[in-house]
CSV table of C-alpha atoms in Angstrom, one decimal:
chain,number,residue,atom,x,y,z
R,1,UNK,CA,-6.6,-7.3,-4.1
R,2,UNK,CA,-6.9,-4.3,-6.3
R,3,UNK,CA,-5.8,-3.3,-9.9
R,4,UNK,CA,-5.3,0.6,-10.5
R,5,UNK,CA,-5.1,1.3,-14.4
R,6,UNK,CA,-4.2,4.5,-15.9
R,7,UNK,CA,-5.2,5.7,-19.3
R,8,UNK,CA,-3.7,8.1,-21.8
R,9,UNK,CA,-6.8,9.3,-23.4
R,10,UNK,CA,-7.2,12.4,-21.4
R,11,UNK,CA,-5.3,14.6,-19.1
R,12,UNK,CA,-5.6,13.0,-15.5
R,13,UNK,CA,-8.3,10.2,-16.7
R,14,UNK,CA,-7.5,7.0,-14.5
R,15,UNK,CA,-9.7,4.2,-14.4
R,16,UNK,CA,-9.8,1.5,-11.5
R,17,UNK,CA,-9.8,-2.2,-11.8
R,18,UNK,CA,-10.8,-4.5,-8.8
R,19,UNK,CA,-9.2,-8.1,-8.8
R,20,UNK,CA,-10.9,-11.0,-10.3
R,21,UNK,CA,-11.1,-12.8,-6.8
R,22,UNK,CA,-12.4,-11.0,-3.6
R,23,UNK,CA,-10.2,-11.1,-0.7
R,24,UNK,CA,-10.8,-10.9,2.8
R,25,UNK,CA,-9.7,-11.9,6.2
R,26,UNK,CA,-11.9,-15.1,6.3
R,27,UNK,CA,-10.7,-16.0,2.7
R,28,UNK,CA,-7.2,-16.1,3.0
R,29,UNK,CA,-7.0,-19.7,3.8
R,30,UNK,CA,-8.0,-20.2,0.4
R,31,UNK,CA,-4.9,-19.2,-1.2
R,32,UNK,CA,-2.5,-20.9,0.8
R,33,UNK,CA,-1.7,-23.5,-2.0
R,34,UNK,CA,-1.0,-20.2,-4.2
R,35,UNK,CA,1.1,-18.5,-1.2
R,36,UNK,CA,3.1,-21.7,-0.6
R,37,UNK,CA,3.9,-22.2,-4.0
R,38,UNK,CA,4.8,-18.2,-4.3
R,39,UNK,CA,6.9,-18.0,-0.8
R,40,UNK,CA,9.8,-21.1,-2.4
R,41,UNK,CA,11.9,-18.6,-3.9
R,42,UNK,CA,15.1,-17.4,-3.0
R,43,UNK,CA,14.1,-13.8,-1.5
R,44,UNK,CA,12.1,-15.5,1.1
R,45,UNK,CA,14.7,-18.3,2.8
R,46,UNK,CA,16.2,-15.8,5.1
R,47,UNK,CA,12.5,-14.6,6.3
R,48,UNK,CA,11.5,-18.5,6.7
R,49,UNK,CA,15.2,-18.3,8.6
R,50,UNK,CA,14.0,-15.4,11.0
R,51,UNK,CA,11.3,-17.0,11.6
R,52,UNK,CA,12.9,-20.3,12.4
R,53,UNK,CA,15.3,-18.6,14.6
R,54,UNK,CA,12.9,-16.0,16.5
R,55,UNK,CA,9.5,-17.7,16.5
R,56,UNK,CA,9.9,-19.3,19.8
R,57,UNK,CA,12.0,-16.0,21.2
R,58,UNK,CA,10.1,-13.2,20.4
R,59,UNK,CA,6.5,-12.3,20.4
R,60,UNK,CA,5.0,-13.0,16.9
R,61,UNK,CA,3.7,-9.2,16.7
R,62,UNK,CA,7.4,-7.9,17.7
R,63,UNK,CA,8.8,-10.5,15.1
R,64,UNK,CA,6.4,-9.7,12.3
R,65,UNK,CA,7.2,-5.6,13.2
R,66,UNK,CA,11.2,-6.3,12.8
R,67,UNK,CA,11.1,-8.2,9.9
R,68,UNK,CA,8.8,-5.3,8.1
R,69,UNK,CA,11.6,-2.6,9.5
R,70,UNK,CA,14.2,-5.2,8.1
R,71,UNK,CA,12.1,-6.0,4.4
R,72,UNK,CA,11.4,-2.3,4.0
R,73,UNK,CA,15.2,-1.1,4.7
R,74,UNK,CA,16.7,-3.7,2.0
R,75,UNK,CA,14.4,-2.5,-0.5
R,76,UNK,CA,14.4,1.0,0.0
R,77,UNK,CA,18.4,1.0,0.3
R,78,UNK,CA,18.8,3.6,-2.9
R,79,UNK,CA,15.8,5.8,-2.8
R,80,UNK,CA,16.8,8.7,0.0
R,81,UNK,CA,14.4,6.9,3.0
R,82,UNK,CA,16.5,4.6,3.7
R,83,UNK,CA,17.5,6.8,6.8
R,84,UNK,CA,14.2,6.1,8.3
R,85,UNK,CA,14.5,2.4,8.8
R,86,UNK,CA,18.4,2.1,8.8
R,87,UNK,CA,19.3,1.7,12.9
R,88,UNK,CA,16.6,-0.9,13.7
R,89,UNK,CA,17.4,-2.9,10.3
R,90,UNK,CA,20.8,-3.2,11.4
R,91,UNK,CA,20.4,-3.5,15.2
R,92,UNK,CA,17.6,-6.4,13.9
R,93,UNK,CA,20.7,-8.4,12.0
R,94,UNK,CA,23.1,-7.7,14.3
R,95,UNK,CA,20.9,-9.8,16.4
R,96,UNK,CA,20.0,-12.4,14.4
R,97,UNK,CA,23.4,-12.8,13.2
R,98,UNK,CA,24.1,-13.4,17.1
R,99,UNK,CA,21.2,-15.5,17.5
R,100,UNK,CA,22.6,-18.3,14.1
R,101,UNK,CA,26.0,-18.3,15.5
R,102,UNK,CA,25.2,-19.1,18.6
R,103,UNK,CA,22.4,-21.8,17.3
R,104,UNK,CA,25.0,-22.9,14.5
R,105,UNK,CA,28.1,-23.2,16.5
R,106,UNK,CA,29.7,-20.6,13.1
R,107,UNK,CA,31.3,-16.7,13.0
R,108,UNK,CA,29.8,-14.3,11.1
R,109,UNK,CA,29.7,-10.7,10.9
R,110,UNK,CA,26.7,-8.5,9.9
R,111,UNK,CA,28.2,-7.0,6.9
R,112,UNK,CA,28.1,-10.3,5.7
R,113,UNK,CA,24.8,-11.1,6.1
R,114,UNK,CA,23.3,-8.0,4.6
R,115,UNK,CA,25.2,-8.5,1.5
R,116,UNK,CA,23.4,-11.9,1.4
R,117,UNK,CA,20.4,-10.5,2.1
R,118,UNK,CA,20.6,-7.8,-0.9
R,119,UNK,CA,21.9,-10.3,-2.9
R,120,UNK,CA,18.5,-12.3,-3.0
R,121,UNK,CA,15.9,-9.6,-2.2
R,122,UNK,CA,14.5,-9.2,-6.1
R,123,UNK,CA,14.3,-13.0,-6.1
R,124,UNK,CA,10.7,-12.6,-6.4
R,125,UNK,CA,7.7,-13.0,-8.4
R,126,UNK,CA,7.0,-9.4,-8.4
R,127,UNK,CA,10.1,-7.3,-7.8
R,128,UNK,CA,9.7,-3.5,-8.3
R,129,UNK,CA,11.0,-1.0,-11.1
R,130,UNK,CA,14.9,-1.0,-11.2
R,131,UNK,CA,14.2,2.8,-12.6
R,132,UNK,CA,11.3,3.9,-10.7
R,133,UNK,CA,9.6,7.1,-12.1
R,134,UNK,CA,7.2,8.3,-8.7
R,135,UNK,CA,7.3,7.0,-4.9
R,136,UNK,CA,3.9,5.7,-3.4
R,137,UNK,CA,3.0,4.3,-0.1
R,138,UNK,CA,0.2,1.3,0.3
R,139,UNK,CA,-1.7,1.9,3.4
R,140,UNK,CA,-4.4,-1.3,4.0
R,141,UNK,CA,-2.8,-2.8,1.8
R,142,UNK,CA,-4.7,-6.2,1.6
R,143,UNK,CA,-2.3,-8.6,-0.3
R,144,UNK,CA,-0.5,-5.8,-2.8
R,145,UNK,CA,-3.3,-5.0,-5.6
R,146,UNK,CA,-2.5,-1.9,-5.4
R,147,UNK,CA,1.3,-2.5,-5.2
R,148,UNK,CA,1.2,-4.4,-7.8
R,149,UNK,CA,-0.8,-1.7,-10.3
R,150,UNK,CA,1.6,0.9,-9.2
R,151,UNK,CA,4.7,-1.4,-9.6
R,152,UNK,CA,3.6,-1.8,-13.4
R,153,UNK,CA,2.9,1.7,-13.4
R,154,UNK,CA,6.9,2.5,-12.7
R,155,UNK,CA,6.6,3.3,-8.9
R,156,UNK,CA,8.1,2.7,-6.1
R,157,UNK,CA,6.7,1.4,-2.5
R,158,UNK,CA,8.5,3.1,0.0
R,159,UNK,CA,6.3,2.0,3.2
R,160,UNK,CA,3.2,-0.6,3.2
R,161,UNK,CA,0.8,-1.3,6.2
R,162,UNK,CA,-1.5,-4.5,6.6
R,163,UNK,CA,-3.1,-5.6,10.2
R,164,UNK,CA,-3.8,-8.6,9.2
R,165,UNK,CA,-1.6,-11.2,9.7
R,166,UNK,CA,-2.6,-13.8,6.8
R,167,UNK,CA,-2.7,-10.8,4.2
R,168,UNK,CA,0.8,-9.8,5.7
R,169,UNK,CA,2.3,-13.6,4.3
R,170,UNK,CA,0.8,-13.2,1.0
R,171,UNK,CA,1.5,-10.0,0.6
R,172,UNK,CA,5.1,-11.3,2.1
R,173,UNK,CA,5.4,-14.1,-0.7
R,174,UNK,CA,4.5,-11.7,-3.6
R,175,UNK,CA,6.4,-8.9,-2.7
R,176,UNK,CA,9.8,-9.6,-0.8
R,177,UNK,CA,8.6,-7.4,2.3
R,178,UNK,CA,6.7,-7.7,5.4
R,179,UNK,CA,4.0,-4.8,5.2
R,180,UNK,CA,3.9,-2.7,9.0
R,181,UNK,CA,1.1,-3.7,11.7
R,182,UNK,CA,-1.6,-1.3,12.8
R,183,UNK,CA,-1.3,2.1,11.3
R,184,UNK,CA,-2.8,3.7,14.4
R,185,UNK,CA,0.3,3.1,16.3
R,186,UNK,CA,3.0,5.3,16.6
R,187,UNK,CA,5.5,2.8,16.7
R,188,UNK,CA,4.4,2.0,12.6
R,189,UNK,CA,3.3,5.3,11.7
R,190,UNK,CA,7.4,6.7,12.5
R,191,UNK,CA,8.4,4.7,9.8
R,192,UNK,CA,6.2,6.8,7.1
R,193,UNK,CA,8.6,8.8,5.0
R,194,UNK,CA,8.3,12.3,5.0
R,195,UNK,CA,8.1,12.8,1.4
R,196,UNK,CA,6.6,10.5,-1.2
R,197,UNK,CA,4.3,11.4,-4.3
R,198,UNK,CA,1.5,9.1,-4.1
R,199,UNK,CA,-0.4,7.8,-0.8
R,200,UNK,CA,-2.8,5.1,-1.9
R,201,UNK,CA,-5.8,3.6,0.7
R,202,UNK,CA,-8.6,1.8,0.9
R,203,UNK,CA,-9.8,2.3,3.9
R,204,UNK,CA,-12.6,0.5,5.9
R,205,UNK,CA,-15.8,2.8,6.4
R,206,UNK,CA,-16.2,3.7,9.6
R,207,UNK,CA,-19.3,6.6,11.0
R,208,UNK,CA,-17.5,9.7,12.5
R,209,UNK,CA,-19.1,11.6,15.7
R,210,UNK,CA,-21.0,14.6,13.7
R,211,UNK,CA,-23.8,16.5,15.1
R,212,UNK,CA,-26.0,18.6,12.9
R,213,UNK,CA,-22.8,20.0,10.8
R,214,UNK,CA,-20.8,19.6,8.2
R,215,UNK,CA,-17.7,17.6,9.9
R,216,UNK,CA,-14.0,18.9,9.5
R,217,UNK,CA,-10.7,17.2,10.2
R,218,UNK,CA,-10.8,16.7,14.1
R,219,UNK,CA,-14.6,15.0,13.7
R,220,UNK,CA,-12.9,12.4,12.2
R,221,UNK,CA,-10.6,11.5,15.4
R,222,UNK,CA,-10.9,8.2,16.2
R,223,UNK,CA,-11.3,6.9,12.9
R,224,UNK,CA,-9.1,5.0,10.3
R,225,UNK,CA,-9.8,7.8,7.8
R,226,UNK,CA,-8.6,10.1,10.2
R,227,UNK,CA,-5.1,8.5,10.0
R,228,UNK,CA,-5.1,8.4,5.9
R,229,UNK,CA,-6.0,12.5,6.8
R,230,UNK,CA,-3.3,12.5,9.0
R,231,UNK,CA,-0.7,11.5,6.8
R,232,UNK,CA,-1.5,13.4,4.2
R,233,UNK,CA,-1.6,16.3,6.1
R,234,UNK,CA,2.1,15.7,7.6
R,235,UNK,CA,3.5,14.8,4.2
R,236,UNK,CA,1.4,16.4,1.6
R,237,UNK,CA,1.7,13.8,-0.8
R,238,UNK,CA,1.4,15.2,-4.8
R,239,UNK,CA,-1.7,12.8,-5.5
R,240,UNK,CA,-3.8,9.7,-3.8
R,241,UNK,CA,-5.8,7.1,-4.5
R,242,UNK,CA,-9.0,5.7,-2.2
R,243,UNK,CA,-11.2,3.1,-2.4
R,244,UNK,CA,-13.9,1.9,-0.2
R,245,UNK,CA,-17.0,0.2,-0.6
R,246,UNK,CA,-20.5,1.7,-2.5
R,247,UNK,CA,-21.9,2.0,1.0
R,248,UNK,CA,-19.9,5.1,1.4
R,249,UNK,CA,-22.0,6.4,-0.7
R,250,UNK,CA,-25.3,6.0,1.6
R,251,UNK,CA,-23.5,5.6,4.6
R,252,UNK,CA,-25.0,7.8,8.1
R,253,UNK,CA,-27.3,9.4,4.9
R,254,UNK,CA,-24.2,10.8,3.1
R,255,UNK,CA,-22.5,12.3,5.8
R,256,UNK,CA,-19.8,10.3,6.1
R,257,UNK,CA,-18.9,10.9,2.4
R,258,UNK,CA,-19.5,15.0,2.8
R,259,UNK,CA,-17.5,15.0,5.4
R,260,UNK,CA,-14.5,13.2,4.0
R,261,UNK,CA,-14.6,15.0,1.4
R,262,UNK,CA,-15.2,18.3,3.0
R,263,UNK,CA,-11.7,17.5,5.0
R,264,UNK,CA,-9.7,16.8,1.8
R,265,UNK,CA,-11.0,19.4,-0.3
R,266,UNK,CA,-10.9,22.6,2.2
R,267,UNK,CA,-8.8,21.1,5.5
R,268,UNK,CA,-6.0,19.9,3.7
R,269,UNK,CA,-6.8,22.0,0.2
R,270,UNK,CA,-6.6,19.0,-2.5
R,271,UNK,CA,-8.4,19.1,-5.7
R,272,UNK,CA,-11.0,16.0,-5.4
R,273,UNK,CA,-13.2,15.7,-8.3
R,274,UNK,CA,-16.8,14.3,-7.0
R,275,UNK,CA,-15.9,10.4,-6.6
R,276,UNK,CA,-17.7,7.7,-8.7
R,277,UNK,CA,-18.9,4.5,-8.1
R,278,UNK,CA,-17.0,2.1,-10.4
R,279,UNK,CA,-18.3,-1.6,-11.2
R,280,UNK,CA,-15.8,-4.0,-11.6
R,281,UNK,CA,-17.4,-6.1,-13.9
R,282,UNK,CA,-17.9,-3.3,-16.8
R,283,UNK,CA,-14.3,-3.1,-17.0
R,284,UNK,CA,-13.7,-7.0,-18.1
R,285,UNK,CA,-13.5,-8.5,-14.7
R,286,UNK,CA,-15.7,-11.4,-14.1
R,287,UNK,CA,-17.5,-10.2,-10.8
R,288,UNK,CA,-20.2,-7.9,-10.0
R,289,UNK,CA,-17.5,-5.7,-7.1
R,290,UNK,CA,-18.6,-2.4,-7.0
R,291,UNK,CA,-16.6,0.2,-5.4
R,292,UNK,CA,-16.2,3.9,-4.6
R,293,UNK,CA,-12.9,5.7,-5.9
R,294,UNK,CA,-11.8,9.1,-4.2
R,295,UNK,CA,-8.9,10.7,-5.9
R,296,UNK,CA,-6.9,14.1,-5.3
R,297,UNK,CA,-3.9,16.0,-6.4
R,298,UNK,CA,-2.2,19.1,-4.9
R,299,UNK,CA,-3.8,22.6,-6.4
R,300,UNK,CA,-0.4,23.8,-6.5
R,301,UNK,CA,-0.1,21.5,-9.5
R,302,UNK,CA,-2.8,23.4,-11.0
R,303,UNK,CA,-4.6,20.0,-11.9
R,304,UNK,CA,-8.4,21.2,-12.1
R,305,UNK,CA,-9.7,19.3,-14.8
R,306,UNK,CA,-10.3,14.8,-14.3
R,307,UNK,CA,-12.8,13.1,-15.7
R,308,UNK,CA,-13.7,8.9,-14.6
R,309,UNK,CA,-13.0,6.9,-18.1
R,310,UNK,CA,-15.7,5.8,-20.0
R,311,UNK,CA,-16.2,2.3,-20.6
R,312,UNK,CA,-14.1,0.5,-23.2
R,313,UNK,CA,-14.0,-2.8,-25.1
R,314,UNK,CA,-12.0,-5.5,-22.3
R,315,UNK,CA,-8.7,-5.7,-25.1
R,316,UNK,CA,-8.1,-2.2,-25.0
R,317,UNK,CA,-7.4,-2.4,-21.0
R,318,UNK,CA,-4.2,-4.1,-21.0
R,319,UNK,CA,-2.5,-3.3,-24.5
R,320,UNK,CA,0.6,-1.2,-24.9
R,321,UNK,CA,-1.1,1.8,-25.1
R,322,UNK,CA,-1.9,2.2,-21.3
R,323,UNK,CA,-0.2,4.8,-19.9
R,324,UNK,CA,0.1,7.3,-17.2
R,325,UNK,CA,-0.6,10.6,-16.6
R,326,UNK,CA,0.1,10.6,-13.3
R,327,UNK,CA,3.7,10.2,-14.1
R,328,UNK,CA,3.5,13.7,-14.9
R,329,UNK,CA,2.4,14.5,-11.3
R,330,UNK,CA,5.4,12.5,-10.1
């Protein structure tokens, strides 16, 4: 889980916060108590319904897949993608409609259920900005740190992707939608909007098949970063955010790093400052996580000045004072 914070001290200074608790696939079991508790609230019956209905009828990956097209259509209904997801959403509750009445022995029509389904959507314990200020899209997207920083930022999550299954309930519980499966499919990756003003990743680290050059955008084929390069490249986002491990750093003897950053700088022609290592515990988190940030904005928005914040006593983090600068990107 990740926090993003923002500050207001300079023009496009942004500093980065990882959670207090390190998640990953073999620690999910942990929080279950804090998921189950989370996942009793109103927004969530009809997914626990879904699943009651289809769990036995459809494969879990196909049932996990219509229930993100279904979670990402209600809460993108008024926010121009809601195009994108619209047929499936409503061929998906036309059929479970079918699929209660038949089990229930009742009539109902699918206008019906939708209008129940809106009605308790922001039933949850972190519902996004009624009047959002910039669109973003949360790629990896663990259990929603990221989400979440952007949500209190005044943004807007207009598509999510998580493999993992256990992150995808959490994520589920906190959130009010089922994040898409593997990003490398095309069946996911036609449900990205076209336009959106933030893309925010953290991406696993993965080597890329160089040899004795500096790499470019199709020496990353085959790699995870190669679908964050991807996306950016189709939709030309107006900033993002990464974040991956300090072993980026070192990683194949820093080619890895020159090379992804060779791509975003002159293959797909963003401003990237040099990234920086960020520790999470000099920022007033009580763990020693130390992570690589990568940020970038569009030259066209003539943004060629960023600097990483400097350190800062723990209670000036969170006060009222925090702001954006990125909101003037959006």
């Amino acid at each position: 889980m990740r926090f993003l914070i923002l500050s207001n001290e300079k023009p496009h200074n942004f500093w980065f916060l990882n959670t207090i608790y390190k998640i990953d696939e073999k620690e999910h079991i942990r929080h279950n108590s804090f998921r189950t508790f989370f996942m009793k609230n109103t927004a969530n019956n009809y997914l626990f319904d879904i699943d009651n209905s289809f769990s036995k009828v459809l494969p879990i990956e196909r049932l996990n897949h219509d229930k993100a097209v279904l979670t990402h259509y209600l809460h993108n209904m008024h926010n121009g993608v809601t195009s994108i997801f619209e047929k499936d959403a409503l061929n998906f509750i036309k059929l479970y409609v079918k699929h209660q009445d038949a089990s229930t022995n009742t009539k109902r029509n699918s206008d019906e259920a939708l209008q129940s389904l809106l009605f308790s959507i922001n039933a949850i314990p972190f519902p996004p900005p009624k009047d959002y200020k910039f669109t973003f899209i949360d790629l990896f997207a663990g259990i929603g740190g990221f989400k979440l920083a952007m949500q209190n930022l005044g943004g807007k999550c207009v598509f999510a992707s998580e493999w993992d299954k256990e992150a995808q309930k959490t994520y589920q519980a906190n959130f009010g939608d089922v994040p898409f499966g593997d990003i490398t499919k095309s069946e996911v990756k036609k449900y990205i909007p076209n336009q959106f003003d933030i893309l925010c990743a953290g991406f696993p680290c993965q080597a890329f098949s160089i040899a004795g050059r500096r790499g470019g955008f199709e020496d990353t084929r085959g790699t995870l970063f190669f679908e964050v390069a991807e996306i950016l490249k189709k939709a030309n986002p107006k900033a993002f955010f990464l974040e991956n491990v300090k072993g980026l750093v070192s990683h194949e003897r820093g080619a890895t790093l020159e090379t992804i950053l060779n791509v975003l700088r002159n293959d797909l022609n963003y401003y990237v400052p040099d990234p920086k290592v960020l520790n999470a515990k000099d920022y007033g988190v009580p763990q020693n996580r130390e992570r690589i940030f990568i940020v970038g904005f569009r030259k066209d928005l003539r943004i060629d000045n960023f600097q990483y914040p400097y350190l800062q006593p723990v209670n000036n983090y969170f006060s009222s004072s925090v702001l954006t600068k990125l909101l003037r990107v959006a």
